PDB file of C-alpha atoms in Angstrom:
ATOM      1  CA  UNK A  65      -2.179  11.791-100.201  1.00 60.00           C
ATOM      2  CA  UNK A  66      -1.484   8.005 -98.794  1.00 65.00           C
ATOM      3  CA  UNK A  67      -4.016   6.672-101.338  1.00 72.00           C
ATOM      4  CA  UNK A  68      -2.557   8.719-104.110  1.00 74.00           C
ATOM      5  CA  UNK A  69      -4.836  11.081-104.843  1.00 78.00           C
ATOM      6  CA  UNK A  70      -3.258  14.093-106.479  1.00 76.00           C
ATOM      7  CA  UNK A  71      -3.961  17.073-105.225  1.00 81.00           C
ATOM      8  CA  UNK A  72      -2.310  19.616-107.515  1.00 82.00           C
ATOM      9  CA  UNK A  73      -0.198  18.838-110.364  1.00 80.00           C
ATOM     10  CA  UNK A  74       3.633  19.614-110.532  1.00 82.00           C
ATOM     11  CA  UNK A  75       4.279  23.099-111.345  1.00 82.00           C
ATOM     12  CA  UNK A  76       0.751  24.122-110.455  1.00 84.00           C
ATOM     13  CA  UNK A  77      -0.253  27.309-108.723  1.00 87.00           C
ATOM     14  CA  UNK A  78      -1.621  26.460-105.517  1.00 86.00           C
ATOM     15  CA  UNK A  79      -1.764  29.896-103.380  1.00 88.00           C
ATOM     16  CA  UNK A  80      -0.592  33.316-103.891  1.00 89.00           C
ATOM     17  CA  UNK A  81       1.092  34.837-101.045  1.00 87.00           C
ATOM     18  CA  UNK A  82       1.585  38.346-100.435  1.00 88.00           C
ATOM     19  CA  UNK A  83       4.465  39.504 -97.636  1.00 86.00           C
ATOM     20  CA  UNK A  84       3.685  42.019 -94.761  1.00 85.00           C
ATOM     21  CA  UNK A  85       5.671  44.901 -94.067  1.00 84.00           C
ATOM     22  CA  UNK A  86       7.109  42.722 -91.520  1.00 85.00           C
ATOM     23  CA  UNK A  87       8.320  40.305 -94.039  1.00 81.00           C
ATOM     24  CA  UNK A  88       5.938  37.489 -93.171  1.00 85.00           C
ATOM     25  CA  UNK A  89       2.937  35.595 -94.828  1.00 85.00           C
ATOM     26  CA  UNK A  90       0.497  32.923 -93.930  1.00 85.00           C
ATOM     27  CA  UNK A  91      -1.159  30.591 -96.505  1.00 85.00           C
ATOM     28  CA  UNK A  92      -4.462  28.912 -96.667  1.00 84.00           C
ATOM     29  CA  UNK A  93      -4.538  25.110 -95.129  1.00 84.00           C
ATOM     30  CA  UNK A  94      -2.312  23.239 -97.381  1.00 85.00           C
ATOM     31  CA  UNK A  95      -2.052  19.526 -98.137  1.00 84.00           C
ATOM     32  CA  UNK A  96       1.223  17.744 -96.340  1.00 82.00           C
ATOM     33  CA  UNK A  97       3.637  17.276 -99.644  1.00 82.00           C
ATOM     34  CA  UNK A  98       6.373  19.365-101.183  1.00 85.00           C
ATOM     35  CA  UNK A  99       5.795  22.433-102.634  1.00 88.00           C
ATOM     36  CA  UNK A 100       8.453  24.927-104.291  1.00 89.00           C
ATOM     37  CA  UNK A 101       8.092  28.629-103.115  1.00 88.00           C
ATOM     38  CA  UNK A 102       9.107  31.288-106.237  1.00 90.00           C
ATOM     39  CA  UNK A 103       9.358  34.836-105.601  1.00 89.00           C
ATOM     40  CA  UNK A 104       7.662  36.400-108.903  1.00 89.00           C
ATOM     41  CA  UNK A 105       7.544  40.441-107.862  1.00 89.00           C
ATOM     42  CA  UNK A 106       9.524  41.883-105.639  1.00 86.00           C
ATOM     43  CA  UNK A 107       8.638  45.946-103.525  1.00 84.00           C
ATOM     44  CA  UNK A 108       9.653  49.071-105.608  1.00 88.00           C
ATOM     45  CA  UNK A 109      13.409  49.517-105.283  1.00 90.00           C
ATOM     46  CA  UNK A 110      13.877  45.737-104.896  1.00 88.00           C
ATOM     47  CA  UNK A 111      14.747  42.758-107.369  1.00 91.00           C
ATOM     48  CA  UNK A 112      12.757  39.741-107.502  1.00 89.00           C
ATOM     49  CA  UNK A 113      15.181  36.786-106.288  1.00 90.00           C
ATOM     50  CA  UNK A 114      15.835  34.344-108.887  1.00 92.00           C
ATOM     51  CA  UNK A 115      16.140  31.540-106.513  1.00 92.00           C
ATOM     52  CA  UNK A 116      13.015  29.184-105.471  1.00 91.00           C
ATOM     53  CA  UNK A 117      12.512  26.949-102.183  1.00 89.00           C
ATOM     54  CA  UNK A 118      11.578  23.501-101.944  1.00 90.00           C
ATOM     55  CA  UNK A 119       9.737  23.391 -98.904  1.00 86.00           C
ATOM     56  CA  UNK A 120       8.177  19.828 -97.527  1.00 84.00           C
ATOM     57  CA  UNK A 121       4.453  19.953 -94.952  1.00 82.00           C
ATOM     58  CA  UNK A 122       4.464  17.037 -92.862  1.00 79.00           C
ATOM     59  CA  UNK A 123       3.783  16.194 -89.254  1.00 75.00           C
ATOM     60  CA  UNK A 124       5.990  16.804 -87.215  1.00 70.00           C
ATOM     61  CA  UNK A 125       4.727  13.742 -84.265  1.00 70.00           C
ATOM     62  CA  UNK A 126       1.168  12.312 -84.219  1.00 61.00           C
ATOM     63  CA  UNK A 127      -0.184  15.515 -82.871  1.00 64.00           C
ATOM     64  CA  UNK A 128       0.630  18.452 -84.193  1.00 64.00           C
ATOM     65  CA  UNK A 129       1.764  19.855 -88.058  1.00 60.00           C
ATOM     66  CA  UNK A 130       4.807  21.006 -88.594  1.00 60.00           C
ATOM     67  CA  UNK A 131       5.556  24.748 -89.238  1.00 61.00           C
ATOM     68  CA  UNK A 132       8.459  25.884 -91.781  1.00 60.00           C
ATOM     69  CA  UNK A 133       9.888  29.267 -91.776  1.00 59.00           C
ATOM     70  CA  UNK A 134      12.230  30.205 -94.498  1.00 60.00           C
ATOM     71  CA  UNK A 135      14.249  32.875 -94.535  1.00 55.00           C
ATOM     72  CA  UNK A 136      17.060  34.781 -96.174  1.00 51.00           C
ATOM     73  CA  UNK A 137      19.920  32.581 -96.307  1.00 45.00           C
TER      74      UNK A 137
END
């Protein structure tokens, strides 16, 4: 946070997210900071990727939050 209050430590767990069969998933409210996403299970017939992405919340103007989508690359 701007006063430097530390929300979660590095490497901590801070949600669990769990993809539709449309691919997607929505978190609970997050704090604006970085956060790395890590695939840990992948569907039956898949394999888990062994990649991670840094992802960064922030505003995006004084008004609204910014939304990230990633994606296969």
């Amino acid at each position: 946070t701007p006063d430097g209050t530390l929300q979660a430590a590095k490497d901590e767990v801070v949600t669990t997210l769990t993809t539709g069969s449309d691919g997607t998933a929505t978190s609970t409210a997050l704090h604006f900071g970085k956060y790395k996403l890590v695939e840990t299970k992948a569907p039956t017939g898949y394999v888990a990727s062994e990649k991670s992405w840094n992802v960064t919340l922030s505003y995006a103007d004084q008004e609204r939050s910014e939304e990230r989508r990633v994606g296969k690359e």
